[in-house]
PDB file of C-alpha atoms in Angstrom:
ATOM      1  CA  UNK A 332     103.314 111.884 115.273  1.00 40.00           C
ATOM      2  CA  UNK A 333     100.241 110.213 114.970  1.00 50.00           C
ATOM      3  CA  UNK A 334      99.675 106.410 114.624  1.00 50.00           C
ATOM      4  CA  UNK A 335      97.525 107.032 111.214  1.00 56.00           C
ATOM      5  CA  UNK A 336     100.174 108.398 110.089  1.00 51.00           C
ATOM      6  CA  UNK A 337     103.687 107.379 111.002  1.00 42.00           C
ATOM      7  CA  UNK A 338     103.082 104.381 113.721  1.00 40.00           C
ATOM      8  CA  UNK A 339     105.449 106.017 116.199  1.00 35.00           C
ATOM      9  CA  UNK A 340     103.047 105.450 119.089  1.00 38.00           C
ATOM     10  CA  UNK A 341     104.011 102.486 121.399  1.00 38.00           C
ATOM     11  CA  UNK A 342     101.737  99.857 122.047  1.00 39.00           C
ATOM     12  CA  UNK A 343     100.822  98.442 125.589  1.00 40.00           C
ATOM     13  CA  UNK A 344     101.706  95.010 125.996  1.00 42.00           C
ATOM     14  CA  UNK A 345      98.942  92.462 127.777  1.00 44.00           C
ATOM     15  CA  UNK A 346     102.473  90.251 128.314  1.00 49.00           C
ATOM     16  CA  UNK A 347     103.616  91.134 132.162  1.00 50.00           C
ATOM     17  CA  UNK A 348     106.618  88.220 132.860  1.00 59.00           C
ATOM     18  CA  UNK A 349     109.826  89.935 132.340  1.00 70.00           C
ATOM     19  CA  UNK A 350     113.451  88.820 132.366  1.00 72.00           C
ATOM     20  CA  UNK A 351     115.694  89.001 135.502  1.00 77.00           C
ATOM     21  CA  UNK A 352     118.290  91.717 135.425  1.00 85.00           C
ATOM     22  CA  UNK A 353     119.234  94.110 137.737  1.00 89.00           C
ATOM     23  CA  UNK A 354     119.032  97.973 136.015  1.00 92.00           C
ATOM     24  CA  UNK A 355     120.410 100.513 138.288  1.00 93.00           C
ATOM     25  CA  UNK A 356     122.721 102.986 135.894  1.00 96.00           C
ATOM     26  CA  UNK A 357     121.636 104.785 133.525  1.00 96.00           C
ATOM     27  CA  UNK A 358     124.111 102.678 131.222  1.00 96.00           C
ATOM     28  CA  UNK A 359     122.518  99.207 132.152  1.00 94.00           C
ATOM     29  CA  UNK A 360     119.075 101.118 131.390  1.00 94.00           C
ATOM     30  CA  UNK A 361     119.853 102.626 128.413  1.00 96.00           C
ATOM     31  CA  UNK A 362     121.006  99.219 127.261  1.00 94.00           C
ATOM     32  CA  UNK A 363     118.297  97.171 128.261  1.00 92.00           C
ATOM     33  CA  UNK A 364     116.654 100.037 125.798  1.00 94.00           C
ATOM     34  CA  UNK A 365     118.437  99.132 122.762  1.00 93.00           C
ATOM     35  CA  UNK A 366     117.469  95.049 123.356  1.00 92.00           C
ATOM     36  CA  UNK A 367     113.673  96.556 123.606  1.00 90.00           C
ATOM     37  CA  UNK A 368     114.571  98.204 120.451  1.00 90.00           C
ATOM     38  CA  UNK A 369     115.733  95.183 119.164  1.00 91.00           C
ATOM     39  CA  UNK A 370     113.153  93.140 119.873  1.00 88.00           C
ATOM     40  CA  UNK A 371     110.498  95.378 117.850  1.00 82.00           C
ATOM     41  CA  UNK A 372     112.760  93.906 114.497  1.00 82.00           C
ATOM     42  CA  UNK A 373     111.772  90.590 115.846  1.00 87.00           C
ATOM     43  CA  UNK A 374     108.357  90.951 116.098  1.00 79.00           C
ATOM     44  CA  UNK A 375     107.178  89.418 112.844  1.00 79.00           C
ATOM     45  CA  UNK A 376     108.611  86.104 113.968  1.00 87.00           C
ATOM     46  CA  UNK A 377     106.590  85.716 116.917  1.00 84.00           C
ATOM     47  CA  UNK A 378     109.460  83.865 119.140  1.00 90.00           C
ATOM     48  CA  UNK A 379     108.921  81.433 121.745  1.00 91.00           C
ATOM     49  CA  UNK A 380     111.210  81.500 124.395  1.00 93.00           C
ATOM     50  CA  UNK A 381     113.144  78.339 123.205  1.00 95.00           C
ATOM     51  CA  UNK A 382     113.868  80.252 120.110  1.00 95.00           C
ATOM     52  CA  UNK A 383     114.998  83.464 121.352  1.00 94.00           C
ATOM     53  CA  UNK A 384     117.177  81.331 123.000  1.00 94.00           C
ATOM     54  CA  UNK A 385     119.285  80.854 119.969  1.00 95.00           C
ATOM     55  CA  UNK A 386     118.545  84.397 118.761  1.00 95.00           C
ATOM     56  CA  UNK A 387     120.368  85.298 121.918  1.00 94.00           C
ATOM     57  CA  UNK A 388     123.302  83.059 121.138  1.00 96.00           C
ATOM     58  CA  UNK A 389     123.816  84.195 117.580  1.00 95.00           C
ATOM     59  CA  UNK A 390     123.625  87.996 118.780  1.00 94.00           C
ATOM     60  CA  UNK A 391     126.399  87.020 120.821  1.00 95.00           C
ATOM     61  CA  UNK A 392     128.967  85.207 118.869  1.00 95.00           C
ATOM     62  CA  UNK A 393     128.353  87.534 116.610  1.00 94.00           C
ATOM     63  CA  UNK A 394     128.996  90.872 118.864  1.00 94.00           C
ATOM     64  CA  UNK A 395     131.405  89.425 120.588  1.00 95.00           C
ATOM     65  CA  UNK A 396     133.291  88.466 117.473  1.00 95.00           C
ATOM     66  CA  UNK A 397     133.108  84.511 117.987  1.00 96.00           C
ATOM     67  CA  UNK A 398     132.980  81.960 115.503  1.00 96.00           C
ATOM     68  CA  UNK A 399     130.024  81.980 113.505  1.00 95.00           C
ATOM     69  CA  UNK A 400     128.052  78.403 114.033  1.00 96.00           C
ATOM     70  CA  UNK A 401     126.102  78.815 110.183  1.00 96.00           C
ATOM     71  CA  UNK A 402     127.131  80.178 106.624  1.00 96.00           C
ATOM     72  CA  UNK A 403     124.812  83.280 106.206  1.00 95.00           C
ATOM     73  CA  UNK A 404     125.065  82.672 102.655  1.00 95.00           C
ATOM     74  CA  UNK A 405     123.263  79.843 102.994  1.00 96.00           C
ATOM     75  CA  UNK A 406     120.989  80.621 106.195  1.00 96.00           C
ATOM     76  CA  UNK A 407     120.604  84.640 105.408  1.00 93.00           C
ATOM     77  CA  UNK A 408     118.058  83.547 102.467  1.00 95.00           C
ATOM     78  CA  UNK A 409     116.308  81.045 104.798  1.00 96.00           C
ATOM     79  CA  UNK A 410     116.119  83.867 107.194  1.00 93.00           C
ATOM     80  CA  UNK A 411     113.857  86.152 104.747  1.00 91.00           C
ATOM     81  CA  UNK A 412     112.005  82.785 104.098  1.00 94.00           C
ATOM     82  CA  UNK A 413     111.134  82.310 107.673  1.00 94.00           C
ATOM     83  CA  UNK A 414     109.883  86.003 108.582  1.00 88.00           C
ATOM     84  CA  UNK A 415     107.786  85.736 105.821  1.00 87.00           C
ATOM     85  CA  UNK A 416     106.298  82.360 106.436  1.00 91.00           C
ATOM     86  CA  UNK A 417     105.868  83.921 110.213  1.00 88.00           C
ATOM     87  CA  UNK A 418     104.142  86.698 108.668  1.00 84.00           C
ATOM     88  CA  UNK A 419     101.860  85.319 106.215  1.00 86.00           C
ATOM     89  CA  UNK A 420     100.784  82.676 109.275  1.00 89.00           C
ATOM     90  CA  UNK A 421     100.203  85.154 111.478  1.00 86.00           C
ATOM     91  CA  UNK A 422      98.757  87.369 109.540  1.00 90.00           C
ATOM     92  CA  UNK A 423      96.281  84.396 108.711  1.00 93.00           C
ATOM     93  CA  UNK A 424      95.409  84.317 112.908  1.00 91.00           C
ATOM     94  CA  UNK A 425      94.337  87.679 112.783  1.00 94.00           C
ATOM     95  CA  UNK A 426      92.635  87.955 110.065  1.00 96.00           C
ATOM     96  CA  UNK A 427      90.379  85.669 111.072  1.00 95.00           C
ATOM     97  CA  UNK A 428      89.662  87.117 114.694  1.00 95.00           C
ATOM     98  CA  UNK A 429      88.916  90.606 112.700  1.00 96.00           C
ATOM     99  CA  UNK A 430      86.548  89.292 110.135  1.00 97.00           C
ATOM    100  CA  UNK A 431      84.503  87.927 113.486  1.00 97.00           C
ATOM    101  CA  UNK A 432      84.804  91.484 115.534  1.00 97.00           C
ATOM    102  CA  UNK A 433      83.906  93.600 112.050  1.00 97.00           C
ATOM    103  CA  UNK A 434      80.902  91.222 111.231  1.00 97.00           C
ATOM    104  CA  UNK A 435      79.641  91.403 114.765  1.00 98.00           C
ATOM    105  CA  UNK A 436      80.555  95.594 114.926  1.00 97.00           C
ATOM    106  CA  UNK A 437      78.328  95.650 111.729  1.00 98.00           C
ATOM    107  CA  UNK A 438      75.574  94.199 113.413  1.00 98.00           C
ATOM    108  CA  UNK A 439      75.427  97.418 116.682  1.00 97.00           C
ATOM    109  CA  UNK A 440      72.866 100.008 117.085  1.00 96.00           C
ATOM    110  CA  UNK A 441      73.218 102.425 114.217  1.00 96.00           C
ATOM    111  CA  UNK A 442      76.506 100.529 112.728  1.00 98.00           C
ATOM    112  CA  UNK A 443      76.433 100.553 108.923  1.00 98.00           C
ATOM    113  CA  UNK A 444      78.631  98.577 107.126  1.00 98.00           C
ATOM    114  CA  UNK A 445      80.308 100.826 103.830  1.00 98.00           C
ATOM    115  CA  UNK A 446      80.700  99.257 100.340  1.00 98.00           C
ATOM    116  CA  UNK A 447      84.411  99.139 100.850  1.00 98.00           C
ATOM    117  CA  UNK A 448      84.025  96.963 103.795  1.00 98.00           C
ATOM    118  CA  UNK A 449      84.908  99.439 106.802  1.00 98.00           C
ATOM    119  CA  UNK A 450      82.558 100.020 109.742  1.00 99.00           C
ATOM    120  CA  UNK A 451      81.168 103.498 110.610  1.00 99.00           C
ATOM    121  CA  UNK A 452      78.830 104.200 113.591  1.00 98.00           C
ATOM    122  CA  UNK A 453      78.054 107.409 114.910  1.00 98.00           C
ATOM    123  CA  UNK A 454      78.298 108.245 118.402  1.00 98.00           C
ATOM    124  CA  UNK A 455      77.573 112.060 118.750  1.00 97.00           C
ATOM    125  CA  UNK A 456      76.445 113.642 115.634  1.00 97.00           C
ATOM    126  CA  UNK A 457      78.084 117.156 113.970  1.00 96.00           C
ATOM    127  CA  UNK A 458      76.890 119.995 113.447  1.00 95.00           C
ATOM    128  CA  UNK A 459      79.444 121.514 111.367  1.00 95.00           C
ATOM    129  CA  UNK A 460      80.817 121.185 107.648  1.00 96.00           C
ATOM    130  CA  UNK A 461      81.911 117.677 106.266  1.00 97.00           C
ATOM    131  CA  UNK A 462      84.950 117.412 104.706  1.00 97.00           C
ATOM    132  CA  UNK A 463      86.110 115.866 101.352  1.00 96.00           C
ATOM    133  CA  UNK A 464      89.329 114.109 100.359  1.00 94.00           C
ATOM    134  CA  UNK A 465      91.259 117.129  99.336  1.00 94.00           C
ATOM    135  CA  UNK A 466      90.246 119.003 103.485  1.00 96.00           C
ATOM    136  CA  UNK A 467      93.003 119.158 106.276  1.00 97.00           C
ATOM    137  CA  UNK A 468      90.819 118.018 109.778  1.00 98.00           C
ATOM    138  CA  UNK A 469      91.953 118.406 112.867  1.00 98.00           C
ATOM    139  CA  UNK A 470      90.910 115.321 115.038  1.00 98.00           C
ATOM    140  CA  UNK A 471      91.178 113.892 118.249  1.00 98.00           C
ATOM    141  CA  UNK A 472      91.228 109.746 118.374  1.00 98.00           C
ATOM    142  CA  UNK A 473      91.957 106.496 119.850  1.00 98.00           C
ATOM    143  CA  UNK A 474      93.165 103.662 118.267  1.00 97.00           C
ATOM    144  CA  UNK A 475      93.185 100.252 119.461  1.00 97.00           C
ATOM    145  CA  UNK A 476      93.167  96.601 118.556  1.00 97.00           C
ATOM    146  CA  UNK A 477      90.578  93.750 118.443  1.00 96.00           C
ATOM    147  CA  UNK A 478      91.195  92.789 122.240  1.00 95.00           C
ATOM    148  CA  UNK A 479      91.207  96.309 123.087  1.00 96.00           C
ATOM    149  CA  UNK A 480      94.800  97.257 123.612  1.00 96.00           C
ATOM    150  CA  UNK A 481      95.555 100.997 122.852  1.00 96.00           C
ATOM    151  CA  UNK A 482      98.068 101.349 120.365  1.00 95.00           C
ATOM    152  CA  UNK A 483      97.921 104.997 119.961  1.00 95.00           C
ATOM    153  CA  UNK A 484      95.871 108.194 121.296  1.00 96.00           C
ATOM    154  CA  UNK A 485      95.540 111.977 120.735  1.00 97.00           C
ATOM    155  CA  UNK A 486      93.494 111.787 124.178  1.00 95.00           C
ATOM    156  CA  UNK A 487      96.298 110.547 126.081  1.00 95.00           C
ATOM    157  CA  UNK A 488      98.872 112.667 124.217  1.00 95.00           C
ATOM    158  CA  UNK A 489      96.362 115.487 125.307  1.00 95.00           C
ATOM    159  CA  UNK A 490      97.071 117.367 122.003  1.00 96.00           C
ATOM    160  CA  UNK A 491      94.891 116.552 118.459  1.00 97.00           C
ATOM    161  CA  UNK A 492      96.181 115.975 115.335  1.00 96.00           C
ATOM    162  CA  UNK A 493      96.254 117.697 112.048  1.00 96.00           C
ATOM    163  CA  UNK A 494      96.606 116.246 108.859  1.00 95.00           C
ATOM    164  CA  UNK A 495      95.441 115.896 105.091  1.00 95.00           C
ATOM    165  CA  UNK A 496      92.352 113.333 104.227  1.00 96.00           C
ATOM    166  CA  UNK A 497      94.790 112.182 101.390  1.00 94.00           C
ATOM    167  CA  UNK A 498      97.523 111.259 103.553  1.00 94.00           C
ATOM    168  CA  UNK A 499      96.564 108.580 106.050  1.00 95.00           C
ATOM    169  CA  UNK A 500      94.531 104.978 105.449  1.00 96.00           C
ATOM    170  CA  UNK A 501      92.048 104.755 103.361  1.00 97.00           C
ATOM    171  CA  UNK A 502      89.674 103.576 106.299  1.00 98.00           C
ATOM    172  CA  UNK A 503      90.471 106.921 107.975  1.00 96.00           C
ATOM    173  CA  UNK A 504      89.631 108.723 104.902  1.00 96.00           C
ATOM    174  CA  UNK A 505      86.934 107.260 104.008  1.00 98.00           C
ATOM    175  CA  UNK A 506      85.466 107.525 107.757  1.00 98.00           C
ATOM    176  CA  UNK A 507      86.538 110.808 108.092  1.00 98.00           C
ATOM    177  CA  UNK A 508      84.633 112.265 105.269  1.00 98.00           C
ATOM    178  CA  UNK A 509      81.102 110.703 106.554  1.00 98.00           C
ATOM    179  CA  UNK A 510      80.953 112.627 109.291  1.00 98.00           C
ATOM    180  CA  UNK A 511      80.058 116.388 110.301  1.00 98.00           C
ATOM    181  CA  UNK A 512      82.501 119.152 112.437  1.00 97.00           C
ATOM    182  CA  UNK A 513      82.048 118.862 116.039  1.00 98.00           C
ATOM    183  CA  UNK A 514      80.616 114.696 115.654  1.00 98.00           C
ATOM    184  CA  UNK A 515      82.578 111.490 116.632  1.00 98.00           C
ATOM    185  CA  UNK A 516      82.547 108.321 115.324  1.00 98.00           C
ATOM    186  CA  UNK A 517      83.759 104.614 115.776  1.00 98.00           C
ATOM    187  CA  UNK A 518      85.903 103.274 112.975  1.00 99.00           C
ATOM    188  CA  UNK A 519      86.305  99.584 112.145  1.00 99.00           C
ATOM    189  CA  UNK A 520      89.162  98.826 110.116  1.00 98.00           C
ATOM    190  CA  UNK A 521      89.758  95.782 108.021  1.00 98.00           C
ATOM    191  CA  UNK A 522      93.193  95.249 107.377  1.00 97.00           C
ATOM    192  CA  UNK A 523      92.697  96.051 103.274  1.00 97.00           C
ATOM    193  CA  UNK A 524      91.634  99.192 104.419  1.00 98.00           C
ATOM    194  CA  UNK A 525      94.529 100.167 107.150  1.00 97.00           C
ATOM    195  CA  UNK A 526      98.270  98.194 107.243  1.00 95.00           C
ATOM    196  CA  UNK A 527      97.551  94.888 105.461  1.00 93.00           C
ATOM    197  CA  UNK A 528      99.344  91.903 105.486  1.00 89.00           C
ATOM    198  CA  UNK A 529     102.694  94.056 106.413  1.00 87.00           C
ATOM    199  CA  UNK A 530     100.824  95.534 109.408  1.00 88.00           C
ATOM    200  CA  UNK A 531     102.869  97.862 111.506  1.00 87.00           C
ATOM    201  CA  UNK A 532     104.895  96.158 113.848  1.00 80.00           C
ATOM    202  CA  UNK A 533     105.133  95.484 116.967  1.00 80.00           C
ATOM    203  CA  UNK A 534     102.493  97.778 117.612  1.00 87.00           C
ATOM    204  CA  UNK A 535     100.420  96.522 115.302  1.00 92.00           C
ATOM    205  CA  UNK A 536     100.582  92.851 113.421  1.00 90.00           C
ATOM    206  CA  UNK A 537      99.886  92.056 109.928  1.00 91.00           C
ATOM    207  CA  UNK A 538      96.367  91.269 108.955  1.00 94.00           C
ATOM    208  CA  UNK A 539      94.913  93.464 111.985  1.00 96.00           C
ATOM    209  CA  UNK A 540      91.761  94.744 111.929  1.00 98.00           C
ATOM    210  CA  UNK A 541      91.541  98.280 113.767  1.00 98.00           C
ATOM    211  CA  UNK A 542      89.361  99.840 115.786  1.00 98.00           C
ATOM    212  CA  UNK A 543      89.682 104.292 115.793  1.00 98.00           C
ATOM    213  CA  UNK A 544      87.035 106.143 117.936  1.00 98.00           C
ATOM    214  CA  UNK A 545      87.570 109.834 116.197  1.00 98.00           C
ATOM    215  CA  UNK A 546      86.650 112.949 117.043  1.00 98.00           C
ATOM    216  CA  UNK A 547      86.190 115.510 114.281  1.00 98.00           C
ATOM    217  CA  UNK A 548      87.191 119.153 116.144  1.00 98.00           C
ATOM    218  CA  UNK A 549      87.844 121.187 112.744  1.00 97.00           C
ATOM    219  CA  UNK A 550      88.129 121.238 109.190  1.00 97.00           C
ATOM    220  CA  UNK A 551      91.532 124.150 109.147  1.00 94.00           C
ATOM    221  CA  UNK A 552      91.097 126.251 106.451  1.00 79.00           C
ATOM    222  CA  UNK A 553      93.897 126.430 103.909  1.00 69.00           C
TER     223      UNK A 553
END
């Protein structure tokens, strides 16, 4: 399913330390899984490794059935407190580094910067049709962040995507429906216009601005 849509696309990670352990069954793999998919939940906090430290430690009294060291009654609220004050900081961070990119995107050969605040530049022009809010398109597309990870492609997939104008962000949309069957374009997404300040993580972190190269293949006829 397509990022635009659902986020289940896996980002690639620029980190490249990783912990010692051993993994040769398929148990011990499938394991080490399930802390990977553990660690997505984690991602709004933006852990050190000193901290995870004592995320590890809680995990395991409380797996294990040990004596818990705090009353979640009182630290379950300040829990909630915390991933949002992790959120709305780092949220904050990238904001900031996406305002930069989109102001300097808006300033490329034939960029033009849209009354909503998105960035559209063409890079091959269409031929075909253009579709309106209502159309189904069938696209090919790359997504990827400010520092140029890929968070999600069609391309690499090697199989486009179909969906309705009126179900994905309103940068896609809106992008979408400037453009002509058979053209692609660049897309620069402020964060109002794609995932906000809840972002989609860990693929993609509150506040990001997002950057979709799209191809327009077809508008499918109902």
């Amino acid at each position: 399913m397509a990022v635009v849509l659902s986020l289940a696309g896996a980002a690639c990670s620029k980190k490249t330390a990783t912990a010692t352990v051993d993994l040769k069954t398929d148990d011990q793999k499938t394991l080490y899984a399930l802390g990977l998919v553990m660690s997505d939940n984690l991602a709004t906090f933006n852990l050190s490794e000193p901290e995870l430290d004592y995320v590890k430690a809680g995990l395991t009294d409380g797996a294990l059935k040990h004596t818990r060291q705090v009353d979640m009654a009182v630290y379950g609220p300040k829990l909630r407190e915390l991933a949002q004050a992790r959120a709305s900081a780092g949220a904050a961070v990238e904001k900031a580094s996406g305002s930069e990119f989109l102001s300097k995107a808006a300033l490329e050969k034939g960029a033009v910067k849209t009354a909503t605040g998105f960035v559209y530049q063409e890079i091959t022009p269409g031929k075909g049709a253009t579709p309106t809010q209502s159309d189904t398109v069938k696209v090919h597309y790359k997504g990827s962040l400010v520092d140029g990870t890929v968070f999600d492609s069609s391309i690499a997939r090697g199989e486009p995507v179909v969906f309705s104008l009126a179900q994905v962000i309103p940068c896609w949309s809106q992008g979408v429906q400037m453009m002509k069957a058979g053209g692609k374009a660049r897309l620069v997404c402020p964060p109002e216009l794609a995932y906000g300040d809840r972002g989609a993580p860990p693929q993609i972190k509150p506040g990001s601005t997002l950057v979709f190269e799209v191809e327009l293949l077809d508008i499918v006829k109902k």
